[in-house]
């Protein structure tokens, strides 16, 4: 903003002002809006119903919740009292639960974990892979070359196909706002995306590659690497170290090869 001021006595005019380049601010606002739309699109496609309430009224309902409550996934439910959708003989109980929840002190929101995961398919195996750089694999990335080597060793197609729109799962989804994006929310989101993919096309085995994949896709401790684990609601998975760790620790490759040989009968060889 600029302002032209003329001094007393007809002396020279003075121009006061400041300039600010808002290009980065506009870009940040645009990125935030894109992230919000992507988050809403992913949550809206989850197979389980998701409701957000404010003062007893529905603030947000995904498609599964709209189908369950209104019988139509396109029917908006915003601002409608939640208790209107509860059976009459259960309303008193649910009203008490809402009151108790509202009376609880607000919980501190834990800092969100930060990770990037890529979902891929190789034959009848679903891969959940930690991205070492946070960005999608490029054909000459050492980590991607190692992944292709592992697939060939497992007698699986060495050109894995991207899942969905090919965009990695980057957490946190939103970089502003008060939405809880802690570890539990991250796990629910990642497993929800996997469940939606497996509902469309099943698999014989899941590869969990890297710490974030183990923690948020499989609820598996890093100590369980090199073995099969059962992931509730998703199926059997092979827990593996991250690609960077495998590159830095040659002995880990031999241990992984033993685990892969034990699990190999689970997937379709050469499909």
Coordinates of C-alpha atoms in Angstrom, one line a residue:
X1 CA 0.0 0.0 0.0
X2 CA 1.3 3.5 -0.9
X3 CA 0.4 6.9 0.4
X4 CA 1.5 10.2 -1.0
X5 CA 2.0 12.9 1.6
X6 CA 2.7 16.6 1.0
X7 CA 4.7 18.3 3.7
X8 CA 3.7 21.7 5.2
X9 CA 5.0 24.8 3.4
X10 CA 4.7 23.3 0.0
X11 CA 7.9 21.2 0.4
X12 CA 8.4 18.1 -1.6
X13 CA 6.0 15.3 -1.5
X14 CA 7.0 12.0 0.2
X15 CA 5.8 8.6 -0.9
X16 CA 5.5 5.9 1.8
X17 CA 4.7 2.3 1.0
X18 CA 5.7 -1.3 1.0
X19 CA 5.7 -4.1 -1.6
X20 CA 5.1 -7.8 -0.9
X21 CA 5.4 -10.6 -3.3
X22 CA 2.4 -12.9 -2.6
X23 CA 3.2 -15.5 -5.3
X24 CA 4.3 -18.0 -2.7
X25 CA 1.3 -17.3 -0.4
X26 CA -1.1 -17.8 -3.3
X27 CA 0.7 -21.0 -4.3
X28 CA 0.5 -22.3 -0.7
X29 CA -3.2 -21.6 -0.6
X30 CA -3.7 -23.4 -3.9
X31 CA -1.8 -26.4 -2.6
X32 CA -3.8 -26.5 0.6
X33 CA -7.0 -26.4 -1.4
X34 CA -5.8 -29.3 -3.6
X35 CA -4.7 -31.3 -0.6
X36 CA -8.1 -30.7 1.1
X37 CA -10.0 -31.8 -2.1
X38 CA -7.8 -34.9 -2.4
X39 CA -8.3 -35.8 1.3
X40 CA -12.1 -35.5 0.9
X41 CA -12.1 -37.5 -2.3
X42 CA -10.2 -40.3 -0.6
X43 CA -12.3 -40.3 2.5
X44 CA -15.5 -40.2 0.5
X45 CA -14.4 -43.4 -1.3
X46 CA -13.7 -45.4 1.8
X47 CA -15.9 -48.5 2.2
X48 CA -16.7 -47.7 5.9
X49 CA -19.0 -44.9 6.9
X50 CA -17.3 -41.7 8.3
X51 CA -19.2 -39.1 10.2
X52 CA -18.1 -35.8 11.7
X53 CA -20.4 -34.2 14.2
X54 CA -20.5 -30.6 15.6
X55 CA -22.8 -29.9 18.5
X56 CA -24.9 -33.0 17.7
X57 CA -25.3 -32.2 14.0
X58 CA -23.7 -33.9 11.0
X59 CA -20.9 -31.7 9.7
X60 CA -19.6 -34.2 7.2
X61 CA -20.6 -37.7 6.0
X62 CA -18.8 -39.7 3.3
X63 CA -20.6 -41.7 0.6
X64 CA -20.8 -44.9 2.7
X65 CA -22.4 -43.0 5.6
X66 CA -24.8 -41.2 3.3
X67 CA -25.9 -44.5 1.8
X68 CA -26.3 -46.1 5.2
X69 CA -28.2 -43.3 6.8
X70 CA -30.2 -41.8 3.8
X71 CA -30.2 -44.7 1.4
X72 CA -28.6 -42.6 -1.2
X73 CA -24.8 -41.7 -1.5
X74 CA -25.7 -38.5 -3.2
X75 CA -28.1 -37.3 -0.5
X76 CA -26.5 -34.5 1.5
X77 CA -26.8 -34.8 5.3
X78 CA -25.0 -31.6 6.4
X79 CA -26.5 -29.8 9.5
X80 CA -29.0 -32.5 10.2
X81 CA -29.3 -33.7 13.8
X82 CA -27.5 -37.0 14.2
X83 CA -30.1 -38.4 16.6
X84 CA -32.7 -38.2 13.9
X85 CA -31.1 -41.2 12.3
X86 CA -30.9 -43.2 15.5
X87 CA -33.6 -45.7 16.4
X88 CA -36.0 -44.2 19.0
X89 CA -35.3 -46.7 21.7
X90 CA -31.6 -45.9 21.5
X91 CA -31.7 -42.1 21.3
X92 CA -31.5 -41.5 25.0
X93 CA -28.3 -43.6 25.2
X94 CA -26.7 -41.9 22.2
X95 CA -27.7 -38.5 23.5
X96 CA -25.9 -39.3 26.8
X97 CA -22.9 -40.4 24.9
X98 CA -22.7 -37.2 22.9
X99 CA -23.1 -35.1 26.0
X100 CA -20.3 -37.1 27.8
X101 CA -18.1 -36.7 24.8
X102 CA -18.7 -33.0 24.6
X103 CA -17.9 -32.6 28.3
X104 CA -14.5 -34.3 28.0
X105 CA -11.5 -31.9 27.9
X106 CA -10.0 -31.5 24.5
X107 CA -7.2 -33.9 23.9
X108 CA -3.8 -32.6 22.8
X109 CA -3.3 -33.4 19.1
X110 CA -0.1 -35.3 18.6
X111 CA 2.3 -34.1 15.9
X112 CA 1.6 -36.0 12.7
X113 CA 4.1 -38.5 11.4
X114 CA 5.7 -37.7 8.1
X115 CA 6.1 -40.3 5.4
X116 CA 5.4 -41.1 1.7
X117 CA 4.2 -44.5 0.5
X118 CA 3.7 -45.8 -3.0
X119 CA 1.1 -48.5 -3.7
X120 CA 2.0 -50.8 -6.7
X121 CA 1.0 -54.1 -8.1
X122 CA 3.3 -56.8 -9.4
X123 CA 1.3 -59.8 -10.6
X124 CA -1.0 -60.8 -7.7
X125 CA 1.1 -59.0 -5.1
X126 CA 0.2 -55.6 -3.6
X127 CA 3.3 -53.6 -2.8
X128 CA 3.3 -50.8 -0.1
X129 CA 6.7 -49.2 -0.5
X130 CA 8.3 -46.4 1.5
X131 CA 9.6 -43.7 -0.9
X132 CA 13.1 -42.9 0.3
X133 CA 13.1 -39.4 -1.2
X134 CA 9.4 -38.7 -0.6
X135 CA 8.8 -38.5 -4.4
X136 CA 7.5 -41.0 -6.8
X137 CA 10.1 -43.5 -8.2
X138 CA 12.0 -42.6 -11.3
X139 CA 13.3 -45.3 -13.6
X140 CA 17.0 -44.7 -12.7
X141 CA 16.5 -44.4 -8.9
X142 CA 18.8 -46.8 -7.2
X143 CA 15.9 -47.8 -4.8
X144 CA 13.6 -48.5 -7.8
X145 CA 16.3 -50.6 -9.5
X146 CA 16.7 -52.6 -6.3
X147 CA 12.9 -53.1 -6.1
X148 CA 12.9 -54.4 -9.7
X149 CA 15.7 -56.8 -8.7
X150 CA 13.7 -58.1 -5.8
X151 CA 10.7 -58.7 -8.0
X152 CA 12.7 -60.6 -10.6
X153 CA 14.2 -62.7 -7.7
X154 CA 10.7 -63.5 -6.6
X155 CA 9.7 -64.4 -10.2
X156 CA 7.2 -61.6 -10.3
X157 CA 6.8 -58.9 -13.1
X158 CA 9.6 -56.4 -12.7
X159 CA 7.6 -53.5 -14.0
X160 CA 5.1 -52.9 -11.2
X161 CA 1.9 -51.1 -12.1
X162 CA 0.7 -48.0 -10.3
X163 CA -2.5 -48.3 -8.2
X164 CA -5.3 -45.8 -8.6
X165 CA -4.2 -42.4 -9.9
X166 CA -0.5 -43.3 -9.2
X167 CA -0.1 -40.5 -6.6
X168 CA 1.8 -41.5 -3.4
X169 CA 0.2 -41.4 0.0
X170 CA 1.9 -38.4 1.6
X171 CA 1.3 -37.8 5.3
X172 CA 0.2 -35.5 6.7
X173 CA -2.4 -34.8 4.1
X174 CA -3.1 -31.3 5.3
X175 CA -0.4 -29.0 6.5
X176 CA -2.8 -26.6 8.3
X177 CA -5.9 -26.8 10.4
X178 CA -6.9 -28.6 13.5
X179 CA -7.7 -32.0 12.0
X180 CA -6.2 -34.9 14.0
X181 CA -3.4 -36.4 11.8
X182 CA -1.7 -38.4 14.4
X183 CA -0.4 -42.0 14.1
X184 CA -3.8 -43.6 14.6
X185 CA -5.4 -41.4 11.9
X186 CA -2.5 -42.2 9.5
X187 CA -3.0 -45.9 10.1
X188 CA -6.7 -45.8 9.5
X189 CA -6.2 -43.8 6.3
X190 CA -3.5 -46.0 4.8
X191 CA -5.4 -49.2 5.7
X192 CA -8.6 -47.7 4.3
X193 CA -6.9 -47.0 1.0
X194 CA -5.6 -50.5 0.9
X195 CA -8.9 -52.0 1.8
X196 CA -10.6 -50.1 -1.1
X197 CA -8.0 -51.4 -3.5
X198 CA -8.2 -55.0 -2.3
X199 CA -12.0 -54.8 -2.5
X200 CA -11.7 -54.0 -6.2
X201 CA -8.9 -56.5 -6.9
X202 CA -7.7 -59.0 -4.3
X203 CA -4.1 -60.3 -3.9
X204 CA -2.3 -63.3 -2.7
X205 CA 0.3 -61.4 -0.6
X206 CA 1.2 -57.9 0.5
X207 CA 4.7 -56.7 0.6
X208 CA 5.3 -54.1 3.3
X209 CA 8.6 -52.3 2.5
X210 CA 10.0 -49.9 5.0
X211 CA 9.2 -48.6 8.5
X212 CA 6.2 -46.5 7.6
X213 CA 4.7 -49.3 5.6
X214 CA 5.2 -51.7 8.5
X215 CA 3.8 -49.3 11.0
X216 CA 0.8 -47.7 9.2
X217 CA -0.2 -50.4 6.7
X218 CA 0.4 -53.4 8.8
X219 CA 0.7 -52.3 12.4
X220 CA 3.9 -54.3 12.5
X221 CA 7.0 -53.6 14.6
X222 CA 10.3 -53.3 12.7
X223 CA 11.5 -56.3 14.7
X224 CA 9.1 -58.5 12.7
X225 CA 11.0 -58.0 9.4
X226 CA 11.8 -61.0 7.3
X227 CA 8.7 -62.9 8.2
X228 CA 5.0 -63.2 7.3
X229 CA 2.4 -61.4 9.4
X230 CA -1.3 -61.4 9.4
X231 CA -2.8 -57.9 9.0
X232 CA -6.4 -57.8 10.3
X233 CA -8.9 -57.2 7.5
X234 CA -6.3 -57.1 4.8
X235 CA -4.6 -60.5 4.6
X236 CA -1.1 -62.0 4.8
X237 CA 1.9 -59.7 4.4
X238 CA 5.6 -60.1 4.1
X239 CA 7.4 -57.6 6.3
X240 CA 10.6 -56.1 4.7
X241 CA 13.2 -53.5 5.5
X242 CA 13.2 -50.2 3.6
X243 CA 15.0 -50.1 0.2
X244 CA 17.6 -47.7 1.5
X245 CA 18.4 -50.0 4.5
X246 CA 18.8 -52.9 2.1
X247 CA 21.2 -50.9 0.0
X248 CA 23.2 -49.9 3.0
X249 CA 23.3 -53.4 4.6
X250 CA 24.2 -56.1 2.1
X251 CA 23.7 -58.9 4.7
X252 CA 20.1 -57.9 5.0
X253 CA 19.5 -59.0 1.3
X254 CA 20.5 -62.5 2.2
X255 CA 18.1 -62.6 5.1
X256 CA 15.3 -61.1 2.9
X257 CA 15.9 -63.7 0.2
X258 CA 15.4 -66.5 2.8
X259 CA 12.1 -64.9 3.8
X260 CA 11.0 -64.5 0.2
X261 CA 11.7 -68.1 -0.6
X262 CA 9.5 -69.2 2.3
X263 CA 6.6 -67.0 1.2
X264 CA 7.0 -67.5 -2.6
X265 CA 4.2 -70.2 -2.8
X266 CA 1.7 -67.5 -1.8
X267 CA 1.8 -65.6 -5.0
X268 CA 1.3 -66.6 -8.6
X269 CA 4.7 -67.3 -10.0
X270 CA 5.4 -65.3 -13.2
X271 CA 1.8 -63.9 -13.5

